[in-house]
PDB file of C-alpha atoms in Angstrom:
ATOM      1  CA  UNK A  10     -25.580  -5.139  14.911  1.00 46.00           C
ATOM      2  CA  UNK A  11     -23.459  -6.245  12.027  1.00 56.00           C
ATOM      3  CA  UNK A  12     -20.611  -4.272  10.609  1.00 57.00           C
ATOM      4  CA  UNK A  13     -20.426  -4.588   6.855  1.00 62.00           C
ATOM      5  CA  UNK A  14     -16.748  -4.877   6.008  1.00 59.00           C
ATOM      6  CA  UNK A  15     -17.452  -5.140   2.310  1.00 64.00           C
ATOM      7  CA  UNK A  16     -18.653  -1.573   2.446  1.00 64.00           C
ATOM      8  CA  UNK A  17     -14.992  -0.542   2.504  1.00 69.00           C
ATOM      9  CA  UNK A  18     -14.199  -2.684  -0.532  1.00 75.00           C
ATOM     10  CA  UNK A  19     -15.645   0.069  -2.717  1.00 85.00           C
ATOM     11  CA  UNK A  20     -13.349   2.956  -3.686  1.00 88.00           C
ATOM     12  CA  UNK A  21     -16.067   5.509  -2.905  1.00 90.00           C
ATOM     13  CA  UNK A  22     -16.140   4.472   0.786  1.00 91.00           C
ATOM     14  CA  UNK A  23     -12.486   3.516   1.162  1.00 93.00           C
ATOM     15  CA  UNK A  24     -11.226   6.847  -0.196  1.00 95.00           C
ATOM     16  CA  UNK A  25     -12.385   9.009   2.749  1.00 94.00           C
ATOM     17  CA  UNK A  26     -11.463   6.299   5.288  1.00 94.00           C
ATOM     18  CA  UNK A  27      -7.896   6.176   3.927  1.00 95.00           C
ATOM     19  CA  UNK A  28      -7.786   9.970   4.033  1.00 96.00           C
ATOM     20  CA  UNK A  29      -8.556   9.933   7.750  1.00 96.00           C
ATOM     21  CA  UNK A  30      -5.923   7.289   8.507  1.00 96.00           C
ATOM     22  CA  UNK A  31      -3.007   8.781   6.547  1.00 97.00           C
ATOM     23  CA  UNK A  32      -2.081  11.634   8.965  1.00 97.00           C
ATOM     24  CA  UNK A  33      -2.049   9.204  11.915  1.00 98.00           C
ATOM     25  CA  UNK A  34       0.293   6.794  10.162  1.00 98.00           C
ATOM     26  CA  UNK A  35       2.606   9.595   8.982  1.00 98.00           C
ATOM     27  CA  UNK A  36       2.562  11.043  12.505  1.00 98.00           C
ATOM     28  CA  UNK A  37       3.350   7.713  14.155  1.00 98.00           C
ATOM     29  CA  UNK A  38       6.125   7.086  11.619  1.00 98.00           C
ATOM     30  CA  UNK A  39       7.719  10.493  12.252  1.00 97.00           C
ATOM     31  CA  UNK A  40       7.511  10.150  16.044  1.00 98.00           C
ATOM     32  CA  UNK A  41       8.960   6.632  16.052  1.00 98.00           C
ATOM     33  CA  UNK A  42      11.682   7.643  13.582  1.00 97.00           C
ATOM     34  CA  UNK A  43      12.814  10.477  15.867  1.00 97.00           C
ATOM     35  CA  UNK A  44      12.914   8.133  18.893  1.00 97.00           C
ATOM     36  CA  UNK A  45      14.526   5.336  16.882  1.00 96.00           C
ATOM     37  CA  UNK A  46      17.209   7.609  15.410  1.00 96.00           C
ATOM     38  CA  UNK A  47      17.977   8.996  18.870  1.00 95.00           C
ATOM     39  CA  UNK A  48      18.320   5.493  20.315  1.00 94.00           C
ATOM     40  CA  UNK A  49      20.311   4.286  17.309  1.00 93.00           C
ATOM     41  CA  UNK A  50      22.679   7.198  16.780  1.00 93.00           C
ATOM     42  CA  UNK A  51      23.068   8.588  20.314  1.00 93.00           C
ATOM     43  CA  UNK A  52      22.032   6.122  23.025  1.00 91.00           C
ATOM     44  CA  UNK A  53      23.311   2.841  21.583  1.00 91.00           C
ATOM     45  CA  UNK A  54      27.022   2.340  22.280  1.00 90.00           C
ATOM     46  CA  UNK A  55      29.764   1.812  19.721  1.00 89.00           C
ATOM     47  CA  UNK A  56      30.056  -1.834  18.706  1.00 88.00           C
ATOM     48  CA  UNK A  57      33.236  -3.474  19.977  1.00 82.00           C
ATOM     49  CA  UNK A  58      33.891  -5.235  16.651  1.00 83.00           C
ATOM     50  CA  UNK A  59      32.485  -2.987  13.942  1.00 85.00           C
ATOM     51  CA  UNK A  60      32.942   0.389  15.607  1.00 86.00           C
ATOM     52  CA  UNK A  61      30.227   2.879  14.629  1.00 90.00           C
ATOM     53  CA  UNK A  62      29.740   1.419  11.143  1.00 90.00           C
ATOM     54  CA  UNK A  63      27.126  -0.968  12.548  1.00 92.00           C
ATOM     55  CA  UNK A  64      24.755   1.994  13.093  1.00 94.00           C
ATOM     56  CA  UNK A  65      23.656   1.549   9.481  1.00 95.00           C
ATOM     57  CA  UNK A  66      21.703  -1.449  10.821  1.00 94.00           C
ATOM     58  CA  UNK A  67      18.964   0.897  12.086  1.00 96.00           C
ATOM     59  CA  UNK A  68      17.869   1.677   8.532  1.00 97.00           C
ATOM     60  CA  UNK A  69      19.271  -1.306   6.666  1.00 97.00           C
ATOM     61  CA  UNK A  70      17.372  -4.067   8.466  1.00 96.00           C
ATOM     62  CA  UNK A  71      13.970  -2.296   8.653  1.00 97.00           C
ATOM     63  CA  UNK A  72      14.166  -1.443   4.943  1.00 97.00           C
ATOM     64  CA  UNK A  73      15.222  -4.992   4.042  1.00 97.00           C
ATOM     65  CA  UNK A  74      12.425  -6.543   6.113  1.00 96.00           C
ATOM     66  CA  UNK A  75       9.867  -4.230   4.576  1.00 97.00           C
ATOM     67  CA  UNK A  76      11.126  -4.818   1.041  1.00 97.00           C
ATOM     68  CA  UNK A  77      10.213  -8.502   1.461  1.00 97.00           C
ATOM     69  CA  UNK A  78       7.022  -8.035   3.515  1.00 97.00           C
ATOM     70  CA  UNK A  79       5.647  -5.449   1.103  1.00 98.00           C
ATOM     71  CA  UNK A  80       6.258  -7.784  -1.805  1.00 98.00           C
ATOM     72  CA  UNK A  81       4.311 -10.567  -0.082  1.00 98.00           C
ATOM     73  CA  UNK A  82       1.473  -8.172   0.779  1.00 98.00           C
ATOM     74  CA  UNK A  83       1.430  -6.900  -2.811  1.00 97.00           C
ATOM     75  CA  UNK A  84       1.349 -10.477  -4.126  1.00 97.00           C
ATOM     76  CA  UNK A  85      -1.549 -11.358  -1.786  1.00 97.00           C
ATOM     77  CA  UNK A  86      -3.585  -8.419  -3.067  1.00 96.00           C
ATOM     78  CA  UNK A  87      -2.668  -9.446  -6.623  1.00 97.00           C
ATOM     79  CA  UNK A  88      -3.886 -12.998  -5.952  1.00 96.00           C
ATOM     80  CA  UNK A  89      -7.178 -11.662  -4.568  1.00 95.00           C
ATOM     81  CA  UNK A  90      -7.545  -9.383  -7.577  1.00 94.00           C
ATOM     82  CA  UNK A  91      -6.873 -12.223 -10.009  1.00 95.00           C
ATOM     83  CA  UNK A  92      -9.105 -14.670  -8.169  1.00 94.00           C
ATOM     84  CA  UNK A  93     -12.110 -12.492  -7.423  1.00 91.00           C
ATOM     85  CA  UNK A  94     -11.646  -9.708  -9.977  1.00 87.00           C
ATOM     86  CA  UNK A  95     -11.920  -7.085  -7.235  1.00 86.00           C
ATOM     87  CA  UNK A  96     -10.977  -3.538  -8.171  1.00 87.00           C
ATOM     88  CA  UNK A  97      -9.753  -2.414  -4.773  1.00 92.00           C
ATOM     89  CA  UNK A  98      -7.350  -5.370  -4.378  1.00 94.00           C
ATOM     90  CA  UNK A  99      -5.693  -4.567  -7.682  1.00 95.00           C
ATOM     91  CA  UNK A 100      -5.374  -0.912  -6.685  1.00 95.00           C
ATOM     92  CA  UNK A 101      -3.799  -1.984  -3.378  1.00 96.00           C
ATOM     93  CA  UNK A 102      -1.197  -4.022  -5.238  1.00 97.00           C
ATOM     94  CA  UNK A 103      -0.546  -1.100  -7.586  1.00 97.00           C
ATOM     95  CA  UNK A 104      -0.180   1.309  -4.651  1.00 97.00           C
ATOM     96  CA  UNK A 105       2.345  -0.835  -2.780  1.00 98.00           C
ATOM     97  CA  UNK A 106       4.831  -1.453  -5.615  1.00 98.00           C
ATOM     98  CA  UNK A 107       6.633   1.945  -5.644  1.00 98.00           C
ATOM     99  CA  UNK A 108       7.054   1.995  -1.846  1.00 98.00           C
ATOM    100  CA  UNK A 109       8.371  -1.565  -2.051  1.00 98.00           C
ATOM    101  CA  UNK A 110      10.875  -0.460  -4.670  1.00 98.00           C
ATOM    102  CA  UNK A 111      11.951   2.457  -2.449  1.00 98.00           C
ATOM    103  CA  UNK A 112      12.518   0.129   0.516  1.00 98.00           C
ATOM    104  CA  UNK A 113      14.471  -2.332  -1.641  1.00 98.00           C
ATOM    105  CA  UNK A 114      16.670   0.464  -2.964  1.00 98.00           C
ATOM    106  CA  UNK A 115      17.358   1.704   0.593  1.00 98.00           C
ATOM    107  CA  UNK A 116      18.221  -1.829   1.731  1.00 97.00           C
ATOM    108  CA  UNK A 117      20.691  -2.269  -1.148  1.00 97.00           C
ATOM    109  CA  UNK A 118      22.232   1.197  -0.874  1.00 97.00           C
ATOM    110  CA  UNK A 119      22.710   1.135   2.898  1.00 97.00           C
ATOM    111  CA  UNK A 120      24.034  -2.422   2.607  1.00 95.00           C
ATOM    112  CA  UNK A 121      26.697  -1.213   0.172  1.00 96.00           C
ATOM    113  CA  UNK A 122      27.805   1.545   2.553  1.00 96.00           C
ATOM    114  CA  UNK A 123      27.915  -0.938   5.392  1.00 94.00           C
ATOM    115  CA  UNK A 124      29.750  -3.564   3.369  1.00 92.00           C
ATOM    116  CA  UNK A 125      32.559  -1.226   2.341  1.00 93.00           C
ATOM    117  CA  UNK A 126      33.952  -0.530   5.852  1.00 92.00           C
ATOM    118  CA  UNK A 127      33.220  -4.016   7.252  1.00 90.00           C
ATOM    119  CA  UNK A 128      33.803  -6.389   4.296  1.00 90.00           C
ATOM    120  CA  UNK A 129      36.034  -4.145   2.186  1.00 90.00           C
ATOM    121  CA  UNK A 130      33.642  -3.946  -0.762  1.00 92.00           C
ATOM    122  CA  UNK A 131      30.511  -2.029  -1.745  1.00 94.00           C
ATOM    123  CA  UNK A 132      29.148  -4.929  -3.743  1.00 93.00           C
ATOM    124  CA  UNK A 133      29.673  -8.631  -4.267  1.00 91.00           C
ATOM    125  CA  UNK A 134      27.596 -11.176  -6.178  1.00 92.00           C
ATOM    126  CA  UNK A 135      26.679 -12.721  -2.868  1.00 90.00           C
ATOM    127  CA  UNK A 136      23.456 -14.770  -2.734  1.00 91.00           C
ATOM    128  CA  UNK A 137      21.584 -12.416  -0.384  1.00 93.00           C
ATOM    129  CA  UNK A 138      22.641  -9.281  -2.255  1.00 94.00           C
ATOM    130  CA  UNK A 139      21.949 -10.714  -5.704  1.00 95.00           C
ATOM    131  CA  UNK A 140      18.473 -11.971  -4.791  1.00 96.00           C
ATOM    132  CA  UNK A 141      17.647  -8.601  -3.198  1.00 97.00           C
ATOM    133  CA  UNK A 142      18.773  -6.891  -6.431  1.00 97.00           C
ATOM    134  CA  UNK A 143      16.418  -9.197  -8.345  1.00 97.00           C
ATOM    135  CA  UNK A 144      13.657  -8.054  -5.969  1.00 98.00           C
ATOM    136  CA  UNK A 145      14.344  -4.448  -7.023  1.00 98.00           C
ATOM    137  CA  UNK A 146      14.120  -5.495 -10.690  1.00 98.00           C
ATOM    138  CA  UNK A 147      10.834  -7.280  -9.978  1.00 98.00           C
ATOM    139  CA  UNK A 148       9.338  -4.153  -8.409  1.00 98.00           C
ATOM    140  CA  UNK A 149      10.595  -1.981 -11.275  1.00 98.00           C
ATOM    141  CA  UNK A 150       9.384  -4.536 -13.812  1.00 98.00           C
ATOM    142  CA  UNK A 151       5.891  -4.567 -12.307  1.00 98.00           C
ATOM    143  CA  UNK A 152       5.761  -0.753 -12.345  1.00 97.00           C
ATOM    144  CA  UNK A 153       7.059  -0.607 -15.926  1.00 98.00           C
ATOM    145  CA  UNK A 154       4.636  -3.302 -17.094  1.00 97.00           C
ATOM    146  CA  UNK A 155       1.722  -1.318 -15.695  1.00 96.00           C
ATOM    147  CA  UNK A 156       2.884   1.826 -17.481  1.00 95.00           C
ATOM    148  CA  UNK A 157       3.172  -0.106 -20.735  1.00 97.00           C
ATOM    149  CA  UNK A 158      -0.486  -1.244 -20.759  1.00 96.00           C
ATOM    150  CA  UNK A 159      -3.182   1.371 -21.383  1.00 93.00           C
ATOM    151  CA  UNK A 160      -6.213  -0.597 -20.166  1.00 94.00           C
ATOM    152  CA  UNK A 161      -6.027  -0.634 -16.336  1.00 93.00           C
ATOM    153  CA  UNK A 162      -7.913  -3.926 -15.940  1.00 92.00           C
ATOM    154  CA  UNK A 163      -5.566  -5.692 -18.367  1.00 94.00           C
ATOM    155  CA  UNK A 164      -2.627  -4.101 -16.566  1.00 96.00           C
ATOM    156  CA  UNK A 165      -4.020  -5.428 -13.255  1.00 95.00           C
ATOM    157  CA  UNK A 166      -4.018  -8.980 -14.590  1.00 95.00           C
ATOM    158  CA  UNK A 167      -0.589  -8.793 -16.213  1.00 97.00           C
ATOM    159  CA  UNK A 168       1.008  -7.193 -13.148  1.00 97.00           C
ATOM    160  CA  UNK A 169      -0.779  -9.689 -10.905  1.00 96.00           C
ATOM    161  CA  UNK A 170       0.674 -12.644 -12.788  1.00 97.00           C
ATOM    162  CA  UNK A 171       4.165 -11.117 -12.736  1.00 97.00           C
ATOM    163  CA  UNK A 172       3.891 -10.307  -9.001  1.00 97.00           C
ATOM    164  CA  UNK A 173       2.799 -13.862  -8.176  1.00 97.00           C
ATOM    165  CA  UNK A 174       5.580 -15.363 -10.282  1.00 96.00           C
ATOM    166  CA  UNK A 175       8.100 -13.193  -8.462  1.00 97.00           C
ATOM    167  CA  UNK A 176       7.044 -14.524  -5.050  1.00 96.00           C
ATOM    168  CA  UNK A 177       9.442 -17.402  -5.662  1.00 96.00           C
ATOM    169  CA  UNK A 178      12.267 -14.918  -5.035  1.00 96.00           C
ATOM    170  CA  UNK A 179      11.147 -14.123  -1.462  1.00 96.00           C
ATOM    171  CA  UNK A 180      12.112 -17.457   0.183  1.00 95.00           C
ATOM    172  CA  UNK A 181      15.322 -17.335  -1.847  1.00 95.00           C
ATOM    173  CA  UNK A 182      16.204 -13.977  -0.284  1.00 94.00           C
ATOM    174  CA  UNK A 183      15.137 -15.095   3.182  1.00 92.00           C
ATOM    175  CA  UNK A 184      16.983 -18.421   3.208  1.00 91.00           C
ATOM    176  CA  UNK A 185      19.933 -17.335   1.043  1.00 91.00           C
ATOM    177  CA  UNK A 186      22.160 -16.876   4.088  1.00 87.00           C
ATOM    178  CA  UNK A 187      21.463 -20.496   5.096  1.00 85.00           C
ATOM    179  CA  UNK A 188      21.543 -22.108   1.663  1.00 87.00           C
ATOM    180  CA  UNK A 189      24.740 -20.497   0.447  1.00 85.00           C
ATOM    181  CA  UNK A 190      27.701 -19.678   2.588  1.00 79.00           C
ATOM    182  CA  UNK A 191      28.751 -16.439   0.900  1.00 77.00           C
ATOM    183  CA  UNK A 192      29.494 -12.970   2.200  1.00 82.00           C
ATOM    184  CA  UNK A 193      26.293 -11.787   3.896  1.00 86.00           C
ATOM    185  CA  UNK A 194      25.936 -12.798   7.539  1.00 80.00           C
ATOM    186  CA  UNK A 195      23.064 -14.841   8.927  1.00 77.00           C
ATOM    187  CA  UNK A 196      20.174 -13.208  10.756  1.00 75.00           C
ATOM    188  CA  UNK A 197      20.718 -11.759  14.235  1.00 75.00           C
ATOM    189  CA  UNK A 198      17.001 -11.751  14.967  1.00 72.00           C
ATOM    190  CA  UNK A 199      14.791 -14.782  14.413  1.00 68.00           C
ATOM    191  CA  UNK A 200      11.573 -16.239  15.730  1.00 60.00           C
ATOM    192  CA  UNK A 201      13.179 -19.431  16.955  1.00 66.00           C
ATOM    193  CA  UNK A 202      16.056 -18.212  19.106  1.00 67.00           C
ATOM    194  CA  UNK A 203      17.033 -15.292  21.290  1.00 67.00           C
ATOM    195  CA  UNK A 204      18.423 -12.353  19.294  1.00 70.00           C
ATOM    196  CA  UNK A 205      22.205 -12.279  19.140  1.00 72.00           C
ATOM    197  CA  UNK A 206      22.577  -8.544  19.644  1.00 79.00           C
ATOM    198  CA  UNK A 207      22.577  -6.121  22.547  1.00 82.00           C
ATOM    199  CA  UNK A 208      19.144  -5.166  23.904  1.00 88.00           C
ATOM    200  CA  UNK A 209      19.522  -1.432  23.261  1.00 91.00           C
ATOM    201  CA  UNK A 210      20.580  -2.055  19.645  1.00 91.00           C
ATOM    202  CA  UNK A 211      17.645  -4.418  19.160  1.00 92.00           C
ATOM    203  CA  UNK A 212      15.294  -1.827  20.676  1.00 93.00           C
ATOM    204  CA  UNK A 213      16.471   0.871  18.271  1.00 94.00           C
ATOM    205  CA  UNK A 214      16.123  -1.490  15.326  1.00 95.00           C
ATOM    206  CA  UNK A 215      12.596  -2.522  16.277  1.00 96.00           C
ATOM    207  CA  UNK A 216      11.486   1.098  16.797  1.00 97.00           C
ATOM    208  CA  UNK A 217      12.875   1.986  13.375  1.00 97.00           C
ATOM    209  CA  UNK A 218      11.101  -1.040  11.903  1.00 97.00           C
ATOM    210  CA  UNK A 219       7.753   0.167  13.230  1.00 97.00           C
ATOM    211  CA  UNK A 220       8.520   3.649  11.900  1.00 98.00           C
ATOM    212  CA  UNK A 221       9.231   2.151   8.474  1.00 97.00           C
ATOM    213  CA  UNK A 222       6.041   0.098   8.625  1.00 97.00           C
ATOM    214  CA  UNK A 223       3.877   3.093   9.443  1.00 98.00           C
ATOM    215  CA  UNK A 224       5.590   5.148   6.754  1.00 98.00           C
ATOM    216  CA  UNK A 225       4.956   2.422   4.173  1.00 98.00           C
ATOM    217  CA  UNK A 226       1.279   2.178   5.179  1.00 97.00           C
ATOM    218  CA  UNK A 227       0.831   5.960   4.981  1.00 98.00           C
ATOM    219  CA  UNK A 228       2.583   6.259   1.617  1.00 98.00           C
ATOM    220  CA  UNK A 229       0.643   3.322   0.158  1.00 98.00           C
ATOM    221  CA  UNK A 230      -2.663   4.761   1.355  1.00 97.00           C
ATOM    222  CA  UNK A 231      -1.760   8.171  -0.083  1.00 98.00           C
ATOM    223  CA  UNK A 232      -0.915   6.473  -3.368  1.00 98.00           C
ATOM    224  CA  UNK A 233      -4.081   4.378  -3.499  1.00 97.00           C
ATOM    225  CA  UNK A 234      -6.137   7.550  -3.122  1.00 97.00           C
ATOM    226  CA  UNK A 235      -4.357   9.021  -6.132  1.00 97.00           C
ATOM    227  CA  UNK A 236      -4.919   5.796  -8.080  1.00 96.00           C
ATOM    228  CA  UNK A 237      -8.622   5.794  -7.173  1.00 96.00           C
ATOM    229  CA  UNK A 238      -9.174   9.331  -8.417  1.00 95.00           C
ATOM    230  CA  UNK A 239      -7.134   8.635 -11.531  1.00 94.00           C
ATOM    231  CA  UNK A 240      -8.908   5.397 -12.428  1.00 93.00           C
ATOM    232  CA  UNK A 241     -12.414   6.448 -11.413  1.00 91.00           C
ATOM    233  CA  UNK A 242     -12.407   9.994 -12.731  1.00 87.00           C
ATOM    234  CA  UNK A 243     -15.684  10.677 -14.424  1.00 84.00           C
ATOM    235  CA  UNK A 244     -17.485   8.651 -11.731  1.00 89.00           C
ATOM    236  CA  UNK A 245     -20.014  10.623  -9.695  1.00 90.00           C
ATOM    237  CA  UNK A 246     -18.288  10.090  -6.328  1.00 92.00           C
ATOM    238  CA  UNK A 247     -15.010  11.533  -7.642  1.00 93.00           C
ATOM    239  CA  UNK A 248     -16.779  14.566  -9.090  1.00 91.00           C
ATOM    240  CA  UNK A 249     -18.393  15.228  -5.713  1.00 91.00           C
ATOM    241  CA  UNK A 250     -15.103  15.247  -3.764  1.00 92.00           C
ATOM    242  CA  UNK A 251     -14.299  18.593  -2.279  1.00 92.00           C
ATOM    243  CA  UNK A 252     -10.630  18.395  -3.307  1.00 92.00           C
ATOM    244  CA  UNK A 253     -11.691  17.686  -6.910  1.00 92.00           C
ATOM    245  CA  UNK A 254     -14.111  20.626  -7.001  1.00 90.00           C
ATOM    246  CA  UNK A 255     -11.439  22.944  -5.650  1.00 88.00           C
ATOM    247  CA  UNK A 256      -8.543  21.580  -7.688  1.00 84.00           C
TER     248      UNK A 256
ATOM    249  CA  UNK B  15      29.042  17.705  17.783  1.00 75.00           C
ATOM    250  CA  UNK B  16      31.967  17.239  15.403  1.00 81.00           C
ATOM    251  CA  UNK B  17      32.806  13.951  17.062  1.00 83.00           C
ATOM    252  CA  UNK B  18      29.186  12.885  16.639  1.00 86.00           C
ATOM    253  CA  UNK B  19      29.313  13.492  12.874  1.00 84.00           C
ATOM    254  CA  UNK B  20      32.752  11.923  12.596  1.00 84.00           C
ATOM    255  CA  UNK B  21      31.381   8.632  14.008  1.00 86.00           C
ATOM    256  CA  UNK B  22      34.928   7.537  14.862  1.00 84.00           C
ATOM    257  CA  UNK B  23      35.962   7.613  11.231  1.00 84.00           C
ATOM    258  CA  UNK B  24      32.829   5.930   9.852  1.00 90.00           C
ATOM    259  CA  UNK B  25      30.972   9.203   9.238  1.00 90.00           C
ATOM    260  CA  UNK B  26      31.244   9.013   5.452  1.00 93.00           C
ATOM    261  CA  UNK B  27      29.613   5.570   5.305  1.00 94.00           C
ATOM    262  CA  UNK B  28      26.946   6.261   7.917  1.00 94.00           C
ATOM    263  CA  UNK B  29      25.864   9.634   6.524  1.00 95.00           C
ATOM    264  CA  UNK B  30      25.964   8.356   2.928  1.00 95.00           C
ATOM    265  CA  UNK B  31      23.570   5.603   3.971  1.00 95.00           C
ATOM    266  CA  UNK B  32      21.269   7.785   6.092  1.00 96.00           C
ATOM    267  CA  UNK B  33      21.396  10.706   3.657  1.00 96.00           C
ATOM    268  CA  UNK B  34      20.454   8.600   0.631  1.00 97.00           C
ATOM    269  CA  UNK B  35      17.607   6.960   2.563  1.00 97.00           C
ATOM    270  CA  UNK B  36      16.248  10.372   3.580  1.00 97.00           C
ATOM    271  CA  UNK B  37      16.625  11.666   0.020  1.00 98.00           C
ATOM    272  CA  UNK B  38      14.757   8.733  -1.526  1.00 98.00           C
ATOM    273  CA  UNK B  39      11.903   9.047   0.984  1.00 97.00           C
ATOM    274  CA  UNK B  40      11.701  12.801   0.325  1.00 98.00           C
ATOM    275  CA  UNK B  41      11.513  12.150  -3.419  1.00 98.00           C
ATOM    276  CA  UNK B  42       8.718   9.621  -2.860  1.00 97.00           C
ATOM    277  CA  UNK B  43       6.732  12.110  -0.758  1.00 97.00           C
ATOM    278  CA  UNK B  44       7.212  14.970  -3.224  1.00 98.00           C
ATOM    279  CA  UNK B  45       6.217  12.708  -6.123  1.00 97.00           C
ATOM    280  CA  UNK B  46       3.065  11.698  -4.263  1.00 97.00           C
ATOM    281  CA  UNK B  47       2.197  15.335  -3.642  1.00 97.00           C
ATOM    282  CA  UNK B  48       2.694  16.483  -7.212  1.00 97.00           C
ATOM    283  CA  UNK B  49       0.861  13.459  -8.642  1.00 96.00           C
ATOM    284  CA  UNK B  50      -2.039  14.070  -6.280  1.00 97.00           C
ATOM    285  CA  UNK B  51      -2.304  17.659  -7.490  1.00 95.00           C
ATOM    286  CA  UNK B  52      -2.248  16.781 -11.173  1.00 95.00           C
ATOM    287  CA  UNK B  53      -4.684  13.865 -10.754  1.00 95.00           C
ATOM    288  CA  UNK B  54      -7.157  16.013  -8.812  1.00 95.00           C
ATOM    289  CA  UNK B  55      -6.968  18.716 -11.452  1.00 94.00           C
ATOM    290  CA  UNK B  56      -7.477  16.159 -14.199  1.00 92.00           C
ATOM    291  CA  UNK B  57     -10.479  14.761 -12.308  1.00 93.00           C
ATOM    292  CA  UNK B  58     -12.025  18.216 -12.065  1.00 92.00           C
ATOM    293  CA  UNK B  59     -11.645  18.684 -15.805  1.00 90.00           C
ATOM    294  CA  UNK B  60     -13.394  15.373 -16.488  1.00 85.00           C
ATOM    295  CA  UNK B  61     -16.223  15.929 -14.014  1.00 77.00           C
ATOM    296  CA  UNK B  62     -19.549  14.860 -15.462  1.00 66.00           C
ATOM    297  CA  UNK B  63     -21.852  17.794 -16.297  1.00 61.00           C
ATOM    298  CA  UNK B  64     -19.336  20.355 -15.142  1.00 55.00           C
ATOM    299  CA  UNK B  65     -20.550  23.684 -16.504  1.00 54.00           C
ATOM    300  CA  UNK B  66     -17.139  25.270 -15.987  1.00 56.00           C
ATOM    301  CA  UNK B  67     -15.327  22.559 -17.947  1.00 52.00           C
ATOM    302  CA  UNK B  68     -12.840  24.580 -20.005  1.00 54.00           C
ATOM    303  CA  UNK B  69     -11.550  21.705 -22.150  1.00 56.00           C
ATOM    304  CA  UNK B  70     -14.763  19.966 -23.098  1.00 51.00           C
ATOM    305  CA  UNK B  71     -13.095  16.756 -21.970  1.00 52.00           C
ATOM    306  CA  UNK B  72     -16.137  15.534 -20.046  1.00 49.00           C
ATOM    307  CA  UNK B  73     -17.876  12.609 -21.674  1.00 45.00           C
TER     308      UNK B  73
END
C-alpha cells in the first residue's frame, strides 16, 4: 500500500487536515505553557547573580529561537515555491511570516526589559540586538510587500526572493555573539557542549520552547486555512465547505 | 502572593516582559479569528452558482 503524500499538497485536501491538527497543537501549547510557567516562575530558584530578573529567559530565549527557526522554515517554503511553482509552499511561507514577526517582537521586547536591570539599558546597538531588529524589519517588509502587490502569484515570487535574500541575516544573528564582542552574552545552550545553566532552569526553558513551537505551528496552520479560503474563493471546494455555507 | 509579584524588586521588568508577550499573542489570536470570519463570509458571497448571493459578486 502506498501513501500518496502529494495528495496533501493540494489546498482542498490540506485544508481539512490542518483543521483537525490545529486544536491539538493549541492544546499542547497551552498545557506546556502552564507547566513551563510554573517551573519558570515558581519552581526555579532565584539566580545568585541576576536575582529574579533572569526569569525573563523563559520567554526571551524560546521567542528568539523561534524567530530565527521560523524565518528559515519560511525561506525553505519560499525556495520550494520559487523552484517548483507550488501553490501550497507559497501559502506556507505567507502563513508563517506574521507569527515570525510576533516572535521577533517578543524576543526584542523581553530582551529590553531584561537588559535594563542587568546591563543598565533597554537598548544598545549591540550586534545581536541590531541583527535581530533587522530580522523584525525583514518580516515586516515581506508582509508589507505582499500587501502592496495585488496578484497573489506575483506577490509569492517577490516575497520569495526577499525572504531568500534575508536568509543572510540568520547566521549573522546566530554567530553575532562570537564575531563581535559587544553587550549580548554568548549562548548558554549549544549542541557542542554541556549547557551552562542549572538543570531546573534549562528544563523550564525547554518546556517553554516546545510550547512556543506548538503555538507557532497552530497559529500558522490557522492562518494558512484563512489564506486558502481567501485565495481560492470561487473554487468549488471552498464553496462546499460547511463553514463557508454557514458564514 | 505579594512577594511573588514583587519578584524581589524585579517585578516591573518581569511583568512588563510577560505581559507584553501575552498581549501580542492575544492580538495575533484575535486577528486570526476576525480575519477567518470575514474571509469565510466573503467566500460565501463569491460562491459559484449561489442562489442566495445578495451582492451578485459571483462570477
